[in-house]
Amino acid sequence: MILGRLTFGLLAIAVLSGLALAPFWSAARPLESLEALIGATPLGFWLRGVHAFSAWGFLLGTVAHLAEVLAKRTERRLRPIVWWRSVALLPIAVLGLLGGFLMRGDAEAQAALAVFREVSATVPIAGRALGALLLGVPGSDLAPVALHHAGTFTLLAWLLTAEHGGTPFPDLRATVLAALGSFAAAGLFPVPLGPPVAPDGDLLLGPWYLLGLQGALLDLPVAAGWLLPLALLLAVGLARHVDGRARAALLALAAAWGAGYLALTLRLLLAGR
Amino acid sequence: MFRAQALLLALLLALAGLLGALGRERQRAAAVGRGPDRAGGKVERCVTCHVRPEEDPGGAHARAAVGCSSCHLGNPLAFDKTRAHAGMEPEPGAHRSVTRTCGRSGCHVRNVLGERERAIHGNGDGCVACHVARRLPGSVPRPHPGVDARVTDDRCLACHAPPAGTHGELAETSPAGSGSASAPADAPSACRAGADGHRFAGLSCIDCHLHAELMGDGAAKETSRVEITCEACHGPVREGGETTWSEIRDPVSRDLLRQRGESREPSERVRLGRRGTPLWNLRPSDDGWTTTRKGHGVALATPSTPVDARHDLRDGGRPACVSCHAVRAPVIPAL
């Protein structure tokens, strides 16, 4: 499928641009290093934009491709274990992108780091250890976050995408198209950084793809931060194993989840204005 | 599969994006300041642009020592003006942001948060009302006024001027320093009255008034905050109104002395305000006490209350000093 190939191409561009950005980023002084990148490095803002847009494109492509597969009922072409691993690509992509957001080190990133530390702490038994593993211990620098962003989640995303697509590398055409699209978006739309310190009274917004979850956490217990995504993944994953009304019910549940997520996102955006 | 048209469209879009990026790159390069980018041992990109000497407040708050963002907030890491000025506080020390400016951790934190906010409540607009030099008519305009603890009278009188002044009884608020014979008959009494001895001696408001009564001591007061009394300087000193520096725990007084390069022997006597704040500029001398003018460092002999019949009215208790010494008070005939 074209969408799947393009998504793999976007992942490749995200990886390549990430490699180009790595020397400029400092775990001890994340925001300072990024300000220097976008403010003092020729075309640094553009390179950062290429990385951001290709990564966002990868996430959007993953979601769209998943919806495409479910709509065309082609999920059964994959063995169950491969299907579940493909579904897992969605949270891996989100966690990878979230790591990139946290690596900004600005006020929004610091707030998001604190929120996700709390969310992970509500996971039974291993919650705090999981949080320390993924986000580092409180007070540490962002090296653990960067490690999982550039290493763990990127590697997993590549492996699962390659397994799903049946090819270790994206094809050249898809990669070129992804690159051109990312170049265009990065040149036309600047990717802003947040303030170093939270302004008084302003609502700090997390990454755009998690605004729905942020909106849900305003009203729901902190554990909703992982229970809600888990519910979606289970609904989508189980759709491969059932037919008829059960499948329709699971997909309706996933669709309702998505609609609710969009509504919460809009509510938060309106509250933030 | 991807068609050639799709690739061509993407190519055109990418070219447009690259052109946009090059345009923004040109703007970025032109906007970057050329000054140093560090101050006070940290990255402070404000000073890449704000390089003029008159933009430096000098003193303890000198640009090279604390940079700009320590007081003015904003984003000291940013290179472009818009991002650097986002969230900036043009008036550091104002109530709205004092906990993030003057009262931030590592600076002028003396009390816990709630107490500090209460402490400065009512003093104009926070710290700046007193501690930033005012732009007086006729003075040379300066982008950045000085910031200091030597509060000059013009700053006090900006709020405590007649007729709203609180010092009519001593006529110390007379703008000209002495009474004006041409003042209209319905002018406030302080304007019509002559200046008293304090004014003639060149004393400023802060020479008598203590930091604790001006900035508060962390506790809300239902009545007057004024600590200073006539007797504290002139005697007879009340019971417990005098001690030695070994007993003084007030960190602000010690900071003020340190800033002036002064120190006090632990055994040196010191007099106290109503609530125990030391009058650090009142010092014992061979023939009594001397008051040092805080703004100029000039020491003045401080007359003691005479021991005579006029001042020793033990039977009915002595009336307040201003009952007789106010310029408006009727002259008491000699006994």
Coordinates of C-alpha atoms in Angstrom, one line a residue:
Chain A
M1 CA 0.0 0.0 0.0
I2 CA 1.2 3.5 -0.9
L3 CA 0.4 4.9 2.5
G4 CA 2.5 2.2 4.2
R5 CA 5.5 2.8 2.0
L6 CA 5.3 6.5 2.4
T7 CA 5.2 6.1 6.2
F8 CA 8.3 4.0 6.1
G9 CA 9.9 6.7 3.9
L10 CA 9.0 9.3 6.5
L11 CA 10.5 7.1 9.2
A12 CA 13.7 7.0 7.2
I13 CA 13.8 10.8 6.9
A14 CA 13.1 11.2 10.6
V15 CA 16.0 8.9 11.4
L16 CA 18.4 10.6 9.0
S17 CA 17.5 14.1 10.1
G18 CA 17.7 12.9 13.7
L19 CA 21.3 11.7 13.1
A20 CA 22.1 15.2 11.7
L21 CA 20.6 16.9 14.7
A22 CA 22.2 14.7 17.4
P23 CA 25.6 16.6 17.6
F24 CA 23.8 19.8 18.3
W25 CA 21.7 18.6 21.3
S26 CA 22.9 18.5 24.9
A27 CA 21.2 16.3 27.5
A28 CA 22.4 18.6 30.3
R29 CA 21.3 21.8 28.5
P30 CA 18.6 20.8 26.2
L31 CA 16.8 24.0 25.7
E32 CA 20.0 26.1 25.5
S33 CA 21.3 23.7 22.8
L34 CA 18.1 23.8 20.8
E35 CA 18.0 27.6 21.0
A36 CA 21.5 27.7 19.7
L37 CA 20.5 25.3 16.9
I38 CA 17.5 27.3 15.7
G39 CA 19.0 30.8 16.5
A40 CA 22.7 30.5 15.8
T41 CA 23.2 27.6 13.4
P42 CA 22.6 28.3 9.7
L43 CA 19.4 26.5 8.6
G44 CA 19.3 24.8 12.0
F45 CA 15.6 25.7 12.4
W46 CA 14.9 24.1 9.0
L47 CA 16.8 20.9 9.9
R48 CA 14.8 20.6 13.1
G49 CA 11.6 21.2 11.2
V50 CA 12.5 18.4 8.7
H51 CA 12.9 16.1 11.7
A52 CA 9.7 17.2 13.4
F53 CA 7.5 17.0 10.3
S54 CA 8.9 13.7 9.1
A55 CA 8.3 12.2 12.6
W56 CA 4.8 13.7 12.8
G57 CA 4.2 12.3 9.3
F58 CA 5.3 8.9 10.4
L59 CA 2.8 9.0 13.3
L60 CA 0.0 10.2 11.1
G61 CA 0.9 7.7 8.4
T62 CA 0.9 4.9 10.9
V63 CA -2.6 5.8 12.1
A64 CA -3.9 6.4 8.6
H65 CA -2.4 3.1 7.4
L66 CA -3.9 1.2 10.4
A67 CA -7.3 2.7 9.6
E68 CA -6.8 1.8 5.9
V69 CA -6.0 -1.8 6.7
L70 CA -9.0 -2.1 9.0
A71 CA -11.3 -0.4 6.4
K72 CA -10.1 -2.8 3.7
R73 CA -10.2 -5.8 6.1
T74 CA -6.7 -6.8 5.1
E75 CA -5.4 -7.3 8.6
R76 CA -5.8 -11.1 8.2
R77 CA -3.1 -11.2 5.6
L78 CA -0.7 -10.8 8.6
R79 CA 0.0 -13.6 11.0
P80 CA -1.6 -12.8 14.4
I81 CA 1.8 -12.1 16.1
V82 CA 2.8 -9.8 13.2
W83 CA -0.5 -8.0 13.4
W84 CA -0.2 -7.4 17.2
R85 CA 3.4 -6.2 16.6
S86 CA 2.1 -3.9 13.9
V87 CA -0.6 -2.5 16.3
A88 CA 2.2 -2.0 18.9
L89 CA 3.9 0.3 16.3
L90 CA 1.3 2.9 17.3
P91 CA 2.3 3.3 20.9
I92 CA 5.9 2.9 20.0
A93 CA 5.6 5.8 17.6
V94 CA 3.8 7.9 20.2
L95 CA 6.4 7.1 22.8
G96 CA 9.2 7.9 20.4
L97 CA 7.7 11.2 19.5
L98 CA 7.0 12.0 23.1
G99 CA 10.6 11.5 23.8
G100 CA 11.4 14.1 21.2
F101 CA 9.0 16.5 22.7
L102 CA 10.5 16.0 26.2
M103 CA 14.0 16.6 24.7
R104 CA 13.0 20.2 24.1
G105 CA 13.6 20.9 27.7
D106 CA 11.3 24.0 27.7
A107 CA 8.5 24.6 30.2
E108 CA 6.0 22.6 28.2
A109 CA 8.4 19.7 28.0
Q110 CA 9.2 19.9 31.7
A111 CA 5.5 19.8 32.5
A112 CA 4.9 16.9 30.2
L113 CA 7.8 15.0 31.8
A114 CA 6.2 15.5 35.2
V115 CA 2.8 14.4 34.0
F116 CA 4.1 11.2 32.3
R117 CA 6.2 10.4 35.3
E118 CA 3.0 10.4 37.3
V119 CA 1.1 8.5 34.7
S120 CA 3.8 5.8 34.6
A121 CA 3.8 5.6 38.4
T122 CA 0.1 4.4 38.3
V123 CA 1.0 1.3 36.3
P124 CA 0.6 -1.5 38.8
I125 CA 3.7 -3.2 40.3
A126 CA 6.4 -1.9 38.0
G127 CA 5.1 1.6 37.4
R128 CA 7.8 3.7 39.2
A129 CA 10.6 1.5 37.8
L130 CA 9.1 1.8 34.3
G131 CA 9.0 5.6 34.7
A132 CA 12.6 5.7 35.9
L133 CA 13.7 3.4 33.0
L134 CA 12.0 5.4 30.3
L135 CA 12.2 9.0 31.7
G136 CA 15.1 8.8 34.1
V137 CA 14.9 9.5 37.9
P138 CA 13.6 12.9 39.0
G139 CA 16.4 15.5 38.9
S140 CA 18.5 13.7 36.3
D141 CA 19.2 15.1 32.9
L142 CA 17.4 14.0 29.7
A143 CA 20.0 11.4 28.6
P144 CA 17.6 8.4 29.4
V145 CA 14.8 10.1 27.4
A146 CA 17.2 10.7 24.5
L147 CA 18.5 7.2 24.6
H148 CA 15.0 5.7 24.2
H149 CA 14.0 8.4 21.7
A150 CA 17.0 7.8 19.4
G151 CA 17.6 4.2 20.3
T152 CA 14.9 2.0 21.8
F153 CA 11.8 3.4 20.2
T154 CA 13.4 4.3 16.8
L155 CA 15.0 0.8 16.5
L156 CA 11.7 -0.9 17.5
A157 CA 9.8 1.3 15.1
W158 CA 12.1 0.5 12.3
L159 CA 12.1 -3.3 13.0
L160 CA 8.3 -3.5 13.3
T161 CA 7.8 -1.3 10.2
A162 CA 10.3 -3.4 8.2
E163 CA 8.6 -6.6 9.4
H164 CA 5.2 -5.3 8.6
G165 CA 6.3 -4.1 5.2
G166 CA 8.4 -7.2 4.4
T167 CA 11.4 -5.1 3.5
P168 CA 14.3 -3.8 5.6
F169 CA 14.4 -0.4 3.9
P170 CA 11.9 1.9 2.4
D171 CA 12.0 2.2 -1.4
L172 CA 13.7 5.1 -3.0
R173 CA 10.6 6.8 -4.4
A174 CA 8.8 6.8 -1.1
T175 CA 11.8 8.1 0.6
V176 CA 12.3 10.9 -1.9
L177 CA 8.7 11.8 -1.7
A178 CA 8.8 11.8 2.1
A179 CA 12.0 13.9 2.0
L180 CA 10.5 16.5 -0.4
G181 CA 7.3 16.8 1.7
S182 CA 9.3 17.2 4.9
F183 CA 11.6 19.8 3.3
A184 CA 8.6 21.8 2.1
A185 CA 6.8 21.7 5.4
A186 CA 9.9 22.6 7.4
G187 CA 10.6 25.6 5.1
L188 CA 7.0 26.9 5.1
F189 CA 6.0 26.2 8.7
P190 CA 8.4 27.0 11.6
V191 CA 8.4 24.6 14.5
P192 CA 8.4 26.7 17.7
L193 CA 10.0 26.1 21.0
G194 CA 8.3 26.9 24.2
P195 CA 9.4 29.3 26.9
P196 CA 12.1 28.3 29.4
V197 CA 9.7 29.0 32.4
A198 CA 6.0 28.6 32.5
P199 CA 4.2 32.0 32.2
D200 CA 1.9 32.8 35.0
G201 CA -1.6 31.7 34.5
D202 CA -1.1 30.2 31.0
L203 CA -2.2 26.7 30.2
L204 CA 0.8 24.6 29.1
L205 CA 0.0 22.3 26.3
G206 CA 1.6 19.0 25.6
P207 CA 2.4 17.6 22.2
W208 CA -0.5 18.0 19.8
Y209 CA -1.0 14.3 19.4
L210 CA -1.5 13.9 23.1
L211 CA -3.7 16.8 23.7
G212 CA -6.8 14.5 23.9
L213 CA -5.1 12.5 26.6
Q214 CA -4.1 15.8 28.4
G215 CA -7.8 16.9 28.2
A216 CA -9.0 13.5 29.6
L217 CA -6.6 13.8 32.5
L218 CA -8.3 17.0 33.5
D219 CA -11.3 15.0 34.5
L220 CA -10.2 11.4 34.9
P221 CA -7.8 9.7 37.3
V222 CA -4.1 9.7 36.4
A223 CA -4.3 6.0 35.5
A224 CA -6.4 7.0 32.5
G225 CA -3.2 8.1 30.9
W226 CA -2.3 4.5 30.1
L227 CA -5.7 2.8 30.5
L228 CA -7.3 4.7 27.7
P229 CA -4.6 4.1 25.1
L230 CA -4.5 0.4 26.2
A231 CA -8.3 0.2 25.6
L232 CA -7.9 1.5 22.1
L233 CA -5.0 -0.9 21.3
L234 CA -7.0 -3.9 22.6
A235 CA -10.0 -2.9 20.5
V236 CA -8.0 -2.5 17.4
G237 CA -5.8 -5.6 18.0
L238 CA -8.8 -7.9 18.8
A239 CA -10.6 -6.8 15.6
R240 CA -8.4 -9.2 13.7
H241 CA -9.7 -12.2 15.7
V242 CA -13.4 -11.7 15.4
D243 CA -16.0 -11.3 12.7
G244 CA -19.4 -9.8 12.1
R245 CA -21.0 -7.8 14.8
A246 CA -18.2 -8.3 17.3
R247 CA -15.7 -6.8 14.8
A248 CA -18.1 -4.0 14.0
A249 CA -18.5 -3.3 17.7
L250 CA -14.8 -3.2 18.3
L251 CA -14.2 -0.8 15.4
A252 CA -17.2 1.3 16.5
L253 CA -15.5 1.5 20.0
A254 CA -12.2 2.5 18.4
A255 CA -14.0 5.1 16.3
A256 CA -15.8 6.5 19.3
W257 CA -12.5 6.6 21.1
G258 CA -11.0 8.6 18.3
A259 CA -14.0 11.0 18.1
G260 CA -13.9 11.5 21.9
Y261 CA -10.1 12.1 21.6
L262 CA -10.6 14.8 19.0
A263 CA -13.3 16.4 21.1
L264 CA -11.1 16.5 24.1
T265 CA -8.3 17.9 22.0
L266 CA -10.5 20.7 20.7
R267 CA -11.8 21.4 24.2
L268 CA -8.2 21.8 25.5
L269 CA -7.2 24.0 22.6
L270 CA -10.2 26.3 23.2
A271 CA -9.4 26.4 26.9
G272 CA -5.8 27.3 26.1
R273 CA -6.8 30.3 24.0
Chain B
M1 CA 2.7 3.4 -7.0
F2 CA 3.9 7.0 -6.9
R3 CA 3.4 8.8 -10.1
A4 CA 5.8 11.2 -11.7
Q5 CA 3.2 14.0 -11.2
A6 CA 3.2 13.4 -7.5
L7 CA 7.0 13.6 -7.3
L8 CA 7.0 16.7 -9.5
L9 CA 4.4 18.4 -7.2
A10 CA 6.5 17.4 -4.1
L11 CA 9.6 18.8 -5.8
L12 CA 7.9 22.1 -6.4
L13 CA 6.6 22.3 -2.9
A14 CA 10.1 21.4 -1.5
L15 CA 11.6 24.2 -3.6
A16 CA 9.0 26.6 -2.2
G17 CA 9.8 25.4 1.3
L18 CA 13.6 25.8 0.7
L19 CA 13.0 29.4 -0.6
G20 CA 11.0 30.1 2.5
A21 CA 13.7 28.6 4.7
L22 CA 16.4 30.7 3.0
G23 CA 14.4 33.9 3.5
R24 CA 14.0 33.1 7.2
E25 CA 17.7 32.2 7.4
R26 CA 18.6 35.6 6.1
Q27 CA 16.4 37.2 8.7
R28 CA 17.9 35.1 11.5
A29 CA 21.4 35.9 10.6
A30 CA 20.7 39.6 10.5
A31 CA 18.9 39.6 13.8
V32 CA 21.6 37.9 15.9
G33 CA 23.3 40.4 18.3
R34 CA 27.0 40.8 18.3
G35 CA 27.7 41.4 22.0
P36 CA 28.8 38.8 24.6
D37 CA 26.3 36.0 25.3
R38 CA 27.2 35.4 29.0
A39 CA 26.7 37.3 32.2
G40 CA 26.9 36.3 35.8
G41 CA 28.4 32.9 34.8
K42 CA 25.5 31.8 32.8
V43 CA 24.1 32.1 29.2
E44 CA 22.5 35.5 28.9
R45 CA 21.8 36.3 25.3
C46 CA 20.0 39.5 26.2
V47 CA 23.4 41.2 26.4
T48 CA 24.2 40.3 22.8
C49 CA 21.9 43.2 21.9
H50 CA 21.6 45.3 25.1
V51 CA 25.2 46.5 25.1
R52 CA 24.9 50.2 25.8
P53 CA 26.5 51.4 29.1
E54 CA 23.3 53.3 30.1
E55 CA 21.4 50.0 29.9
D56 CA 23.3 48.8 32.8
P57 CA 21.8 49.4 36.3
G58 CA 25.3 49.0 37.9
G59 CA 26.0 48.2 41.5
A60 CA 25.0 44.9 42.9
H61 CA 22.6 44.5 40.0
A62 CA 25.2 45.2 37.3
R63 CA 24.5 43.6 34.0
A64 CA 27.7 41.7 34.1
A65 CA 26.9 40.3 37.5
V66 CA 23.3 39.2 37.2
G67 CA 22.5 39.7 33.5
C68 CA 19.0 40.9 32.5
S69 CA 16.8 37.9 32.9
S70 CA 17.4 37.5 36.6
C71 CA 15.2 40.5 37.1
H72 CA 13.4 41.0 33.8
L73 CA 12.6 37.3 33.1
G74 CA 12.0 36.6 29.4
N75 CA 14.0 34.0 27.6
P76 CA 17.8 34.5 28.1
L77 CA 18.6 31.6 25.8
A78 CA 16.8 32.9 22.8
F79 CA 18.6 34.5 19.9
D80 CA 15.7 36.4 18.3
K81 CA 14.0 39.4 19.9
T82 CA 10.4 38.0 19.9
R83 CA 11.3 34.8 21.7
A84 CA 13.8 36.6 24.0
H85 CA 11.1 39.1 25.1
A86 CA 8.3 36.7 25.5
G87 CA 7.2 36.6 29.1
M88 CA 9.4 39.6 30.0
E89 CA 8.7 41.6 33.1
P90 CA 9.3 45.3 32.3
E91 CA 9.0 46.3 35.9
P92 CA 10.8 43.7 38.1
G93 CA 9.8 43.8 41.7
A94 CA 6.2 44.6 40.9
H95 CA 3.7 42.7 43.0
R96 CA 2.5 40.6 40.1
S97 CA 5.8 39.0 39.6
V98 CA 7.9 39.7 42.7
T99 CA 8.2 36.0 43.6
R100 CA 9.9 35.4 40.3
T101 CA 12.1 38.5 40.3
C102 CA 13.5 40.2 43.4
G103 CA 12.0 37.5 45.6
R104 CA 13.3 34.5 43.6
S105 CA 15.4 31.8 45.1
G106 CA 18.9 32.9 45.6
C107 CA 18.1 36.6 45.7
H108 CA 16.1 38.5 48.3
V109 CA 14.3 35.7 49.9
R110 CA 13.9 36.4 53.6
N111 CA 10.6 34.8 54.4
V112 CA 8.5 32.1 53.1
L113 CA 6.4 33.0 50.1
G114 CA 3.2 34.1 51.8
E115 CA 4.9 36.2 54.4
R116 CA 7.0 38.0 51.8
E117 CA 4.0 38.9 49.7
R118 CA 2.3 40.3 52.9
A119 CA 5.5 42.0 53.8
I120 CA 5.6 44.3 50.8
H121 CA 1.9 44.8 50.5
G122 CA 1.0 48.4 50.5
N123 CA 4.4 49.7 49.4
G124 CA 3.5 51.2 46.1
D125 CA 4.1 48.7 43.3
G126 CA 6.4 46.3 45.0
C127 CA 10.2 46.7 45.4
V128 CA 10.6 49.0 42.5
A129 CA 8.5 51.7 44.2
C130 CA 11.3 52.4 46.6
H131 CA 14.4 50.7 45.2
V132 CA 14.5 52.0 41.7
A133 CA 15.6 55.5 41.0
R134 CA 12.8 57.7 39.7
R135 CA 13.0 59.7 36.6
L136 CA 12.8 63.2 38.0
P137 CA 11.9 66.2 35.9
G138 CA 15.1 67.7 34.4
S139 CA 17.2 64.6 35.0
V140 CA 19.0 62.9 32.1
P141 CA 16.8 60.2 30.6
R142 CA 18.4 56.8 31.1
P143 CA 17.2 53.5 29.7
H144 CA 17.9 51.8 32.9
P145 CA 17.6 53.5 36.3
G146 CA 19.8 52.5 39.2
V147 CA 18.6 49.8 41.6
D148 CA 19.8 50.2 45.2
A149 CA 19.0 50.1 48.9
R150 CA 19.8 53.8 49.4
V151 CA 16.3 55.0 49.0
T152 CA 16.2 58.7 48.4
D153 CA 13.5 60.9 49.7
D154 CA 12.0 61.6 46.3
R155 CA 11.0 58.0 46.1
C156 CA 9.3 58.1 49.5
L157 CA 7.6 61.4 48.8
A158 CA 6.2 60.0 45.6
C159 CA 3.6 58.4 47.9
H160 CA 4.0 60.2 51.2
A161 CA 3.8 63.7 49.9
P162 CA 1.4 66.3 51.4
P163 CA -1.5 66.5 51.7
A164 CA -1.7 62.7 51.9
G165 CA 1.6 62.6 53.9
T166 CA 1.8 61.1 57.2
H167 CA 4.4 63.4 58.6
G168 CA 2.6 66.7 59.0
E169 CA 3.4 66.8 62.6
L170 CA 7.1 67.1 62.0
A171 CA 6.8 69.0 58.7
E172 CA 9.4 66.8 57.2
T173 CA 7.4 66.4 54.0
S174 CA 7.8 70.0 53.0
P175 CA 8.9 69.7 49.4
A176 CA 11.2 72.7 49.6
G177 CA 12.7 71.6 52.9
S178 CA 11.3 74.6 54.7
G179 CA 8.0 76.3 55.1
S180 CA 6.9 78.7 52.4
A181 CA 5.6 82.0 53.5
S182 CA 3.7 82.4 50.3
A183 CA 1.8 79.1 50.7
P184 CA -1.9 79.7 50.6
A185 CA -3.7 79.7 53.8
D186 CA -5.7 76.6 53.0
A187 CA -2.5 74.6 52.1
P188 CA -1.8 71.5 54.1
S189 CA -0.2 72.4 57.4
A190 CA 3.0 70.5 56.4
C191 CA 3.5 72.9 53.5
R192 CA 3.0 76.0 55.6
A193 CA 5.2 74.8 58.4
G194 CA 8.9 75.2 58.7
A195 CA 11.2 72.3 58.5
D196 CA 12.2 70.7 61.7
G197 CA 15.6 69.9 63.0
H198 CA 15.8 66.5 61.2
R199 CA 15.3 68.2 57.9
F200 CA 17.8 70.9 58.7
A201 CA 20.3 68.3 59.7
G202 CA 19.9 66.8 56.2
L203 CA 18.4 63.5 57.4
S204 CA 16.5 61.5 54.9
C205 CA 13.4 59.4 55.5
I206 CA 15.5 56.2 55.6
D207 CA 17.8 57.6 58.2
C208 CA 15.0 57.1 60.8
H209 CA 12.8 54.6 59.2
L210 CA 13.9 51.0 59.3
H211 CA 13.8 48.3 56.7
A212 CA 11.4 46.2 58.7
E213 CA 8.8 48.9 59.0
L214 CA 9.1 49.8 55.3
M215 CA 9.1 46.3 53.9
G216 CA 7.4 44.5 56.7
D217 CA 8.6 41.7 58.9
G218 CA 6.5 39.0 57.6
A219 CA 3.6 39.5 59.9
A220 CA 0.4 41.4 59.1
K221 CA -0.1 44.5 61.2
E222 CA -3.5 45.7 62.2
T223 CA -2.1 49.0 63.3
S224 CA 0.8 51.2 62.3
R225 CA 3.9 49.4 61.2
V226 CA 6.2 52.3 62.3
E227 CA 9.0 51.0 64.4
I228 CA 11.0 54.1 65.0
T229 CA 10.2 56.2 68.0
C230 CA 11.7 59.5 69.0
E231 CA 13.0 57.9 72.2
A232 CA 14.8 55.2 70.3
C233 CA 17.4 57.8 69.2
H234 CA 17.0 60.6 71.7
G235 CA 16.1 58.6 74.8
P236 CA 15.1 58.0 77.4
V237 CA 15.3 54.5 75.9
R238 CA 12.5 52.2 76.9
E239 CA 13.1 49.0 78.7
G240 CA 14.5 46.4 76.3
G241 CA 15.1 49.1 73.8
E242 CA 18.9 48.7 73.8
T243 CA 21.1 45.6 73.5
T244 CA 24.4 44.6 72.0
W245 CA 25.2 43.4 68.5
S246 CA 25.9 39.9 69.8
E247 CA 22.1 39.6 70.4
I248 CA 21.1 40.8 66.9
R249 CA 19.8 38.1 64.5
D250 CA 18.3 40.3 61.8
P251 CA 20.0 39.2 58.6
V252 CA 18.9 42.3 56.6
S253 CA 20.7 44.7 59.0
R254 CA 23.9 42.6 58.6
D255 CA 23.5 42.6 54.8
L256 CA 23.1 46.3 54.8
L257 CA 26.3 46.7 56.9
R258 CA 28.2 44.3 54.7
Q259 CA 27.1 46.2 51.5
R260 CA 28.6 49.3 53.0
G261 CA 31.8 47.5 54.1
E262 CA 31.0 48.0 57.8
S263 CA 30.9 45.7 60.7
R264 CA 29.9 45.9 64.4
E265 CA 31.7 44.5 67.4
P266 CA 29.5 42.0 69.2
S267 CA 29.9 44.0 72.4
E268 CA 28.9 47.3 70.8
R269 CA 25.6 48.7 72.1
V270 CA 22.7 49.1 69.7
R271 CA 19.3 50.6 70.1
L272 CA 16.2 48.9 68.8
G273 CA 12.9 49.9 67.2
R274 CA 9.6 49.0 68.7
R275 CA 9.7 45.4 67.4
G276 CA 13.4 44.8 67.9
T277 CA 14.9 45.9 64.6
P278 CA 18.3 47.4 65.2
L279 CA 19.0 51.0 64.4
W280 CA 22.2 50.1 62.7
N281 CA 23.1 53.7 61.7
L282 CA 22.8 54.9 65.3
R283 CA 26.0 54.2 67.2
P284 CA 27.3 55.0 70.6
S285 CA 30.0 57.6 70.9
D286 CA 32.0 59.2 73.7
D287 CA 29.4 61.8 74.4
G288 CA 26.2 60.1 73.6
W289 CA 25.0 58.7 70.3
T290 CA 25.6 59.6 66.6
T291 CA 23.3 59.0 63.7
T292 CA 24.9 58.3 60.3
R293 CA 23.1 59.6 57.2
K294 CA 22.6 56.4 55.2
G295 CA 22.7 58.1 51.9
H296 CA 25.9 60.1 52.5
G297 CA 27.7 58.4 55.4
V298 CA 27.9 61.6 57.4
A299 CA 27.7 61.1 61.2
L300 CA 25.7 63.6 63.2
A301 CA 25.5 64.0 66.9
T302 CA 22.1 63.0 68.2
P303 CA 20.9 65.1 71.1
S304 CA 19.5 63.3 74.1
T305 CA 16.3 64.2 75.7
P306 CA 17.1 66.7 78.4
V307 CA 16.7 65.7 82.0
D308 CA 14.6 68.5 83.2
A309 CA 11.2 69.3 84.5
R310 CA 9.7 69.7 81.1
H311 CA 10.6 66.2 80.1
D312 CA 10.1 64.5 83.4
L313 CA 6.4 64.6 83.8
R314 CA 6.2 61.5 85.9
D315 CA 3.0 62.3 87.7
G316 CA 0.7 62.2 84.7
G317 CA 3.0 60.3 82.4
R318 CA 5.0 62.0 79.7
P319 CA 3.0 63.0 76.6
A320 CA 4.1 62.0 73.2
C321 CA 7.1 64.0 71.9
V322 CA 5.1 65.5 69.0
S323 CA 2.7 67.0 71.5
C324 CA 5.3 69.6 72.0
H325 CA 7.8 69.2 69.2
A326 CA 5.4 69.3 66.3
V327 CA 5.8 72.6 64.4
R328 CA 2.0 73.1 64.7
A329 CA 2.0 72.6 68.4
P330 CA 1.4 75.6 70.5
V331 CA 4.4 76.9 72.3
I332 CA 4.5 75.7 75.9
P333 CA 5.3 78.6 78.2
A334 CA 8.4 78.1 80.3
L335 CA 7.6 76.5 83.6

